Coordinates of C-alpha atoms in Angstrom, one line a residue:
X61 CA 8.4 14.1 6.6
X62 CA 10.5 13.8 3.5
X63 CA 8.4 12.4 0.6
X64 CA 11.4 10.8 -1.0
X65 CA 11.7 8.4 2.0
X66 CA 8.4 6.8 1.0
X67 CA 9.8 6.3 -2.5
X68 CA 12.9 4.5 -1.1
X69 CA 10.6 2.2 1.0
X70 CA 8.5 1.5 -2.1
X71 CA 11.7 0.6 -4.0
X72 CA 12.7 -1.8 -1.3
X73 CA 9.2 -3.4 -1.5
X74 CA 9.7 -3.6 -5.3
X75 CA 12.9 -5.4 -4.7
X76 CA 11.2 -8.0 -2.6
X77 CA 8.5 -8.3 -5.3
X78 CA 11.2 -9.1 -7.9
X79 CA 12.5 -11.9 -5.6
X80 CA 9.0 -13.4 -5.7
X81 CA 8.2 -13.0 -9.4
X82 CA 10.1 -16.0 -10.5
X83 CA 8.6 -18.2 -7.8
X84 CA 5.6 -18.8 -10.1
X85 CA 5.8 -21.2 -13.1
X86 CA 5.5 -18.8 -16.1
X87 CA 7.6 -17.8 -19.0
X88 CA 9.6 -15.6 -16.7
X89 CA 11.2 -18.6 -15.1
X90 CA 14.1 -18.3 -17.5
X91 CA 14.9 -14.9 -16.1
X92 CA 15.0 -16.1 -12.5
X93 CA 18.6 -15.3 -11.8
X94 CA 18.3 -11.8 -13.3
X95 CA 15.3 -11.0 -11.2
X96 CA 17.0 -12.3 -8.1
X97 CA 20.1 -10.2 -8.8
X98 CA 18.3 -7.0 -9.5
X99 CA 16.0 -7.5 -6.5
X100 CA 18.8 -8.1 -4.1
X101 CA 20.8 -5.2 -5.4
X102 CA 17.8 -2.9 -5.2
X103 CA 17.0 -4.0 -1.6
X104 CA 20.6 -3.5 -0.5
X105 CA 21.1 -0.1 -2.1
X106 CA 17.9 1.5 -1.0
X107 CA 18.3 0.1 2.5
X108 CA 21.7 1.7 2.8
X109 CA 20.3 5.0 1.6
X110 CA 17.6 4.9 4.2
X111 CA 20.1 4.1 6.9
X112 CA 22.4 6.9 5.7
X113 CA 19.5 9.4 5.7
X114 CA 18.4 8.3 9.1
X115 CA 21.9 8.9 10.5
X116 CA 22.0 12.3 8.9
X117 CA 18.7 13.1 10.5
X118 CA 19.9 12.0 13.9
X119 CA 23.0 14.2 13.6
X120 CA 20.9 17.2 12.5
X121 CA 22.3 17.7 9.1

């Protein structure tokens, strides 16, 4: 299996982790909106990349 696929999945998990970072009451609370934005964008981009690579694998390219 392609090793880069695991990297994409790890990036998606990192996006979910960024969504949870600001849930705790620390000095990072002021960066809540930035963490949410970066987390959501990361999840969306790498999910679409995985879907695209899956479609290419199904088509045999």
